[in-house]
Amino acid sequence: MYNQALRGQKELVLCEDGTNTLFSKEFNEAYHSTKDGALHESLEKHVKPAFLVKKGEDSLTILDICFGLGYNTFTTLYYIQQNQLNTKVHILSPEFDKELIASLATFDYPSQFDNIKHIIKDISKNFYYEDEQFKIEILVGDARDTVPKIKEKIDIVYQDAFSPNQNPLLWTREFFDDIVKVSKKDTLLTTYSISASTRLGLYENGFKLYFNKSDGIRTALIASQKELDFFEFIDMELKKKRNPTARSLRDIDYLI
Ligand SMILES: C[S@@+](CC[C@H](N)C(=O)[O-])C[C@H]1O[C@@H](n2cnc3c(N)ncnc32)[C@H](O)[C@@H]1O
């Protein structure tokens, strides 16, 4: 579990794809897989699979858990610009580290984000950005409080919290239930965690599960409320038979 007293303590780390991330002393974990790379991981584990499934939609509402350095949000904008898409995107992103957001205007991002520097600056200053195509809102506070209050219906969830070991309350069956309640019937969730507890928590909330085996990343997970053709299906009933003691994480084990 994390140590809030260490919130301000972070170290800059260079990832193998040449992009920068941070190491959090509070959570004793890096914000990204340094091997997969911050930008590369964001593109391959979250943005590309989500936009493959939701191709052709006029507008998308995305829940980006949690904002951190904002790579998932900024990579989404970069992907849309690169592919000249007209999709309108509304991104809602919980984050309780206000000082981190305020510091992002001077963070050393990759050159791929040069075109959106004005957006990064606005978010860092106002925790908000809006133009004709993009609306980005940081939901300041604890995700367990802010997510259930979301009024919009979510199309895509990027689940990119610190790991289930370090931040279990963002991976419980109950938190996934909160996510489903604010989501559309065909919502899609992308995450790097393939652990049995993550898979069970999502499966118990009606998600069908698929492996995402993209270029140059460790295997990741796609969870969808609707059946998908694009990815390798995971037979959870078979997995449960093979591993009968596996269990989803539950709030009751972590709430004091
Ligand atoms: C792994 S980082 C997210 C990385 C981010 N997706 C990116 O691409 O840069 C996790 C973030 O979650 C935030 N966080 C952890 N627990 C939280 C909670 N309960 N509510 C809101 N934010 C939380 C941390 O402050 C940290 O910035």
Short mmCIF file of C-alpha atoms and ligand atoms in Angstrom, two decimals:
data_model
loop_
_atom_site.label_atom_id
_atom_site.label_comp_id
_atom_site.label_asym_id
_atom_site.label_seq_id
_atom_site.Cartn_x
_atom_site.Cartn_y
_atom_site.Cartn_z
CA MET A 1 0.00 0.00 0.00
CA TYR A 2 1.10 3.56 -0.59
CA ASN A 3 2.64 6.20 1.66
CA GLN A 4 1.01 9.59 1.13
CA ALA A 5 3.77 11.37 3.05
CA LEU A 6 6.09 10.63 0.09
CA ARG A 7 3.75 12.15 -2.55
CA GLY A 8 6.13 14.93 -3.58
CA GLN A 9 9.05 12.54 -4.07
CA LYS A 10 9.48 11.49 -7.67
CA GLU A 11 12.47 10.74 -9.88
CA LEU A 12 12.79 11.17 -13.63
CA VAL A 13 13.37 7.88 -15.49
CA LEU A 14 14.27 7.39 -19.15
CA CYS A 15 12.32 4.52 -20.78
CA GLU A 16 13.68 2.19 -23.46
CA ASP A 17 11.63 3.95 -26.19
CA GLY A 18 13.48 7.20 -25.38
CA THR A 19 10.53 8.86 -23.60
CA ASN A 20 10.55 10.08 -20.01
CA THR A 21 8.50 8.88 -17.10
CA LEU A 22 8.68 9.27 -13.31
CA PHE A 23 9.29 6.88 -10.44
CA SER A 24 6.90 7.47 -7.51
CA LYS A 25 8.31 6.96 -4.04
CA GLU A 26 4.75 7.21 -2.70
CA PHE A 27 3.74 4.05 -4.62
CA ASN A 28 7.26 2.63 -4.99
CA GLU A 29 6.59 2.14 -8.69
CA ALA A 30 7.27 3.80 -12.04
CA TYR A 31 4.40 5.59 -13.81
CA HIS A 32 5.06 3.47 -16.91
CA SER A 33 6.80 0.25 -17.84
CA THR A 34 10.31 1.51 -18.50
CA LYS A 35 10.85 -1.49 -20.79
CA ASP A 36 7.73 -0.94 -22.92
CA GLY A 37 8.24 2.85 -22.87
CA ALA A 38 5.81 5.57 -21.81
CA LEU A 39 4.69 6.68 -25.28
CA HIS A 40 4.95 3.23 -26.87
CA GLU A 41 3.02 1.61 -24.01
CA SER A 42 0.28 4.20 -24.18
CA LEU A 43 -0.11 3.76 -27.93
CA GLU A 44 -0.01 -0.04 -28.03
CA LYS A 45 -1.81 -0.95 -24.79
CA HIS A 46 -4.48 1.73 -24.77
CA VAL A 47 -4.97 4.10 -27.71
CA LYS A 48 -4.53 1.86 -30.77
CA PRO A 49 -6.72 -1.05 -29.55
CA ALA A 50 -9.42 1.36 -28.31
CA PHE A 51 -9.54 3.26 -31.60
CA LEU A 52 -9.49 0.01 -33.59
CA VAL A 53 -12.63 -1.18 -31.79
CA LYS A 54 -14.36 2.23 -31.79
CA LYS A 55 -13.38 3.10 -35.37
CA GLY A 56 -15.76 5.41 -37.21
CA GLU A 57 -17.51 6.86 -34.14
CA ASP A 58 -18.31 10.59 -34.42
CA SER A 59 -17.67 11.20 -30.74
CA LEU A 60 -16.13 9.28 -27.88
CA THR A 61 -16.12 9.77 -24.12
CA ILE A 62 -13.01 8.37 -22.46
CA LEU A 63 -12.32 7.70 -18.78
CA ASP A 64 -8.53 7.87 -18.28
CA ILE A 65 -7.67 6.28 -14.87
CA CYS A 66 -5.60 8.09 -13.63
CA PHE A 67 -4.09 11.20 -15.28
CA GLY A 68 -0.52 11.00 -13.91
CA LEU A 69 1.76 12.49 -16.58
CA GLY A 70 -1.17 12.47 -18.99
CA TYR A 71 0.48 10.20 -21.57
CA ASN A 72 -2.74 8.33 -22.34
CA THR A 73 -4.70 11.53 -22.88
CA PHE A 74 -1.93 13.23 -24.90
CA THR A 75 -1.23 10.10 -26.96
CA THR A 76 -4.95 9.96 -27.80
CA LEU A 77 -4.76 13.50 -29.20
CA TYR A 78 -1.52 12.67 -31.03
CA TYR A 79 -3.11 9.54 -32.58
CA ILE A 80 -6.18 11.50 -33.70
CA GLN A 81 -4.01 14.20 -35.30
CA GLN A 82 -1.68 11.66 -36.96
CA ASN A 83 -4.62 9.77 -38.43
CA GLN A 84 -6.52 12.96 -39.32
CA LEU A 85 -9.66 11.78 -37.54
CA ASN A 86 -12.63 14.09 -36.99
CA THR A 87 -13.77 12.22 -33.88
CA LYS A 88 -14.80 14.54 -31.07
CA VAL A 89 -13.29 13.37 -27.83
CA HIS A 90 -14.25 14.15 -24.25
CA ILE A 91 -11.71 12.82 -21.74
CA LEU A 92 -12.45 12.62 -18.01
CA SER A 93 -9.47 11.78 -15.85
CA PRO A 94 -9.31 11.34 -12.07
CA GLU A 95 -6.14 12.44 -10.30
CA PHE A 96 -5.47 13.34 -6.67
CA ASP A 97 -1.91 14.68 -7.11
CA LYS A 98 -2.60 18.36 -7.91
CA GLU A 99 1.08 19.32 -7.68
CA LEU A 100 1.97 16.79 -10.35
CA ILE A 101 -0.58 18.26 -12.78
CA ALA A 102 0.68 21.79 -12.01
CA SER A 103 4.23 20.67 -12.87
CA LEU A 104 3.38 19.18 -16.29
CA ALA A 105 3.86 22.44 -18.22
CA THR A 106 7.61 21.97 -17.82
CA PHE A 107 7.81 18.16 -18.09
CA ASP A 108 10.14 16.92 -20.85
CA TYR A 109 7.64 15.18 -23.17
CA PRO A 110 8.55 13.52 -26.50
CA SER A 111 8.54 15.62 -29.68
CA GLN A 112 5.35 13.80 -30.76
CA PHE A 113 3.54 16.10 -28.30
CA ASP A 114 5.01 19.34 -29.73
CA ASN A 115 1.73 20.16 -31.56
CA ILE A 116 -0.27 19.95 -28.36
CA LYS A 117 2.04 21.96 -26.09
CA HIS A 118 -0.67 24.63 -25.69
CA ILE A 119 -3.09 21.92 -24.48
CA ILE A 120 -0.55 20.57 -21.98
CA LYS A 121 0.00 24.10 -20.66
CA ASP A 122 -3.74 24.77 -20.28
CA ILE A 123 -4.32 21.50 -18.45
CA SER A 124 -1.38 22.09 -16.16
CA LYS A 125 -2.73 25.55 -15.27
CA ASN A 126 -6.52 25.07 -15.32
CA PHE A 127 -6.94 21.27 -14.99
CA TYR A 128 -9.19 21.71 -18.04
CA TYR A 129 -9.01 22.22 -21.79
CA GLU A 130 -11.64 22.68 -24.46
CA ASP A 131 -11.70 23.45 -28.18
CA GLU A 132 -14.04 22.41 -31.02
CA GLN A 133 -12.80 18.82 -31.07
CA PHE A 134 -11.37 18.06 -27.64
CA LYS A 135 -12.60 18.51 -24.08
CA ILE A 136 -10.34 17.34 -21.26
CA GLU A 137 -11.32 17.50 -17.60
CA ILE A 138 -9.19 16.44 -14.65
CA LEU A 139 -11.45 15.13 -11.88
CA VAL A 140 -9.44 16.35 -8.92
CA GLY A 141 -9.70 14.05 -5.92
CA ASP A 142 -9.84 10.36 -5.12
CA ALA A 143 -11.03 8.29 -8.09
CA ARG A 144 -13.19 6.24 -5.72
CA ASP A 145 -15.17 9.42 -5.00
CA THR A 146 -15.11 11.11 -8.42
CA VAL A 147 -15.84 8.15 -10.75
CA PRO A 148 -19.30 7.30 -9.31
CA LYS A 149 -20.30 10.99 -9.75
CA ILE A 150 -19.60 11.04 -13.50
CA LYS A 151 -22.73 12.06 -15.43
CA GLU A 152 -21.47 11.23 -18.94
CA LYS A 153 -21.68 7.69 -20.35
CA ILE A 154 -18.23 6.27 -21.06
CA ASP A 155 -17.21 4.56 -24.34
CA ILE A 156 -13.60 3.74 -23.48
CA VAL A 157 -11.79 3.22 -20.16
CA TYR A 158 -8.01 3.37 -19.99
CA GLN A 159 -7.31 1.55 -16.70
CA ASP A 160 -3.73 2.64 -16.00
CA ALA A 161 -3.57 3.03 -12.21
CA PHE A 162 -0.53 1.93 -10.24
CA SER A 163 -0.46 -1.86 -9.95
CA PRO A 164 -3.02 -3.96 -8.05
CA ASN A 165 -0.31 -4.71 -5.46
CA GLN A 166 0.45 -1.02 -4.80
CA ASN A 167 -2.98 0.52 -5.36
CA PRO A 168 -5.53 -2.30 -4.83
CA LEU A 169 -8.56 -0.05 -4.27
CA LEU A 170 -8.48 0.95 -7.95
CA TRP A 171 -8.67 -2.73 -9.01
CA THR A 172 -11.46 -4.17 -6.86
CA ARG A 173 -14.65 -5.80 -8.06
CA GLU A 174 -16.55 -2.88 -6.49
CA PHE A 175 -14.53 -0.22 -8.33
CA PHE A 176 -15.05 -2.05 -11.62
CA ASP A 177 -18.79 -2.06 -10.78
CA ASP A 178 -18.63 1.75 -10.32
CA ILE A 179 -16.99 1.98 -13.75
CA VAL A 180 -19.65 -0.18 -15.41
CA LYS A 181 -22.40 2.00 -13.89
CA VAL A 182 -21.06 5.14 -15.63
CA SER A 183 -20.33 3.33 -18.92
CA LYS A 184 -22.26 2.57 -22.09
CA LYS A 185 -23.46 -1.00 -22.73
CA ASP A 186 -20.68 -1.64 -25.24
CA THR A 187 -17.85 -0.04 -23.30
CA LEU A 188 -14.27 -1.12 -23.79
CA LEU A 189 -11.54 -1.17 -21.13
CA THR A 190 -7.81 -1.38 -21.85
CA THR A 191 -5.21 -2.23 -19.21
CA TYR A 192 -1.70 -3.54 -18.75
CA SER A 193 -2.67 -5.83 -15.85
CA ILE A 194 -3.33 -9.43 -16.83
CA SER A 195 -3.31 -10.78 -13.26
CA ALA A 196 -5.93 -13.38 -12.31
CA SER A 197 -7.50 -10.99 -9.78
CA THR A 198 -7.88 -8.22 -12.38
CA ARG A 199 -9.38 -10.60 -14.90
CA LEU A 200 -11.82 -12.04 -12.35
CA GLY A 201 -12.90 -8.59 -11.13
CA LEU A 202 -13.70 -7.54 -14.70
CA TYR A 203 -15.30 -10.88 -15.63
CA GLU A 204 -17.57 -10.72 -12.55
CA ASN A 205 -18.74 -7.35 -13.90
CA GLY A 206 -19.82 -8.77 -17.25
CA PHE A 207 -16.69 -8.04 -19.30
CA LYS A 208 -15.48 -10.45 -21.96
CA LEU A 209 -11.70 -10.67 -21.89
CA TYR A 210 -9.06 -10.70 -24.60
CA PHE A 211 -5.28 -10.66 -24.73
CA ASN A 212 -3.65 -7.72 -26.51
CA LYS A 213 -0.38 -9.01 -27.97
CA SER A 214 0.90 -5.98 -29.84
CA ASP A 215 4.36 -5.16 -31.14
CA GLY A 216 7.11 -4.63 -28.58
CA ILE A 217 4.96 -4.73 -25.42
CA ARG A 218 4.31 -7.33 -22.81
CA THR A 219 0.89 -8.96 -23.22
CA ALA A 220 -1.89 -6.62 -22.09
CA LEU A 221 -5.65 -6.97 -21.58
CA ILE A 222 -8.74 -5.78 -23.44
CA ALA A 223 -12.07 -6.07 -21.62
CA SER A 224 -15.27 -5.47 -23.53
CA GLN A 225 -18.95 -5.57 -22.61
CA LYS A 226 -19.59 -6.64 -26.22
CA GLU A 227 -17.98 -9.56 -28.09
CA LEU A 228 -14.95 -8.60 -30.18
CA ASP A 229 -13.33 -10.27 -33.19
CA PHE A 230 -10.01 -8.48 -33.14
CA PHE A 231 -8.21 -10.10 -30.20
CA GLU A 232 -7.44 -13.50 -28.63
CA PHE A 233 -10.42 -14.53 -26.45
CA ILE A 234 -9.71 -15.65 -22.87
CA ASP A 235 -11.96 -18.48 -21.67
CA MET A 236 -12.49 -17.41 -18.06
CA GLU A 237 -14.66 -20.41 -17.12
CA LEU A 238 -11.77 -22.68 -18.09
CA LYS A 239 -9.29 -20.43 -16.22
CA LYS A 240 -11.50 -20.60 -13.11
CA LYS A 241 -11.55 -24.43 -13.27
CA ARG A 242 -7.77 -24.51 -13.61
CA ASN A 243 -7.19 -21.98 -10.82
CA PRO A 244 -10.10 -22.48 -8.36
CA THR A 245 -8.54 -20.46 -5.52
CA ALA A 246 -8.04 -17.28 -7.59
CA ARG A 247 -10.22 -14.39 -6.43
CA SER A 248 -11.00 -10.85 -7.47
CA LEU A 249 -9.81 -8.04 -5.17
CA ARG A 250 -12.57 -6.80 -2.84
CA ASP A 251 -13.00 -3.45 -1.08
CA ILE A 252 -13.56 -5.19 2.24
CA ASP A 253 -9.98 -6.47 2.25
CA TYR A 254 -8.52 -2.95 2.00
CA LEU A 255 -10.98 -0.46 3.52
CA ILE A 256 -10.26 0.26 7.14
C1 LIG B 1 0.50 4.91 -13.01
S1 LIG B 1 0.13 6.59 -12.78
C2 LIG B 1 -0.87 6.97 -14.21
C3 LIG B 1 -0.05 7.17 -15.44
C4 LIG B 1 -0.82 7.90 -16.50
N1 LIG B 1 -1.88 7.10 -17.02
C5 LIG B 1 0.09 8.36 -17.61
O1 LIG B 1 -0.04 7.87 -18.73
O2 LIG B 1 0.95 9.20 -17.36
C6 LIG B 1 -1.11 6.54 -11.53
C7 LIG B 1 -1.63 7.90 -11.09
O3 LIG B 1 -2.75 7.64 -10.24
C8 LIG B 1 -2.81 8.63 -9.24
N2 LIG B 1 -3.63 8.03 -8.19
C9 LIG B 1 -3.34 6.96 -7.41
N3 LIG B 1 -4.39 6.63 -6.63
C10 LIG B 1 -5.38 7.53 -6.93
C11 LIG B 1 -6.70 7.69 -6.46
N4 LIG B 1 -7.21 6.89 -5.54
N5 LIG B 1 -7.43 8.70 -6.97
C12 LIG B 1 -6.91 9.54 -7.91
N6 LIG B 1 -5.64 9.42 -8.40
C13 LIG B 1 -4.90 8.42 -7.91
C14 LIG B 1 -1.36 8.85 -8.88
O4 LIG B 1 -1.20 10.13 -8.27
C15 LIG B 1 -0.69 8.75 -10.27
O5 LIG B 1 -0.55 10.00 -10.84
#
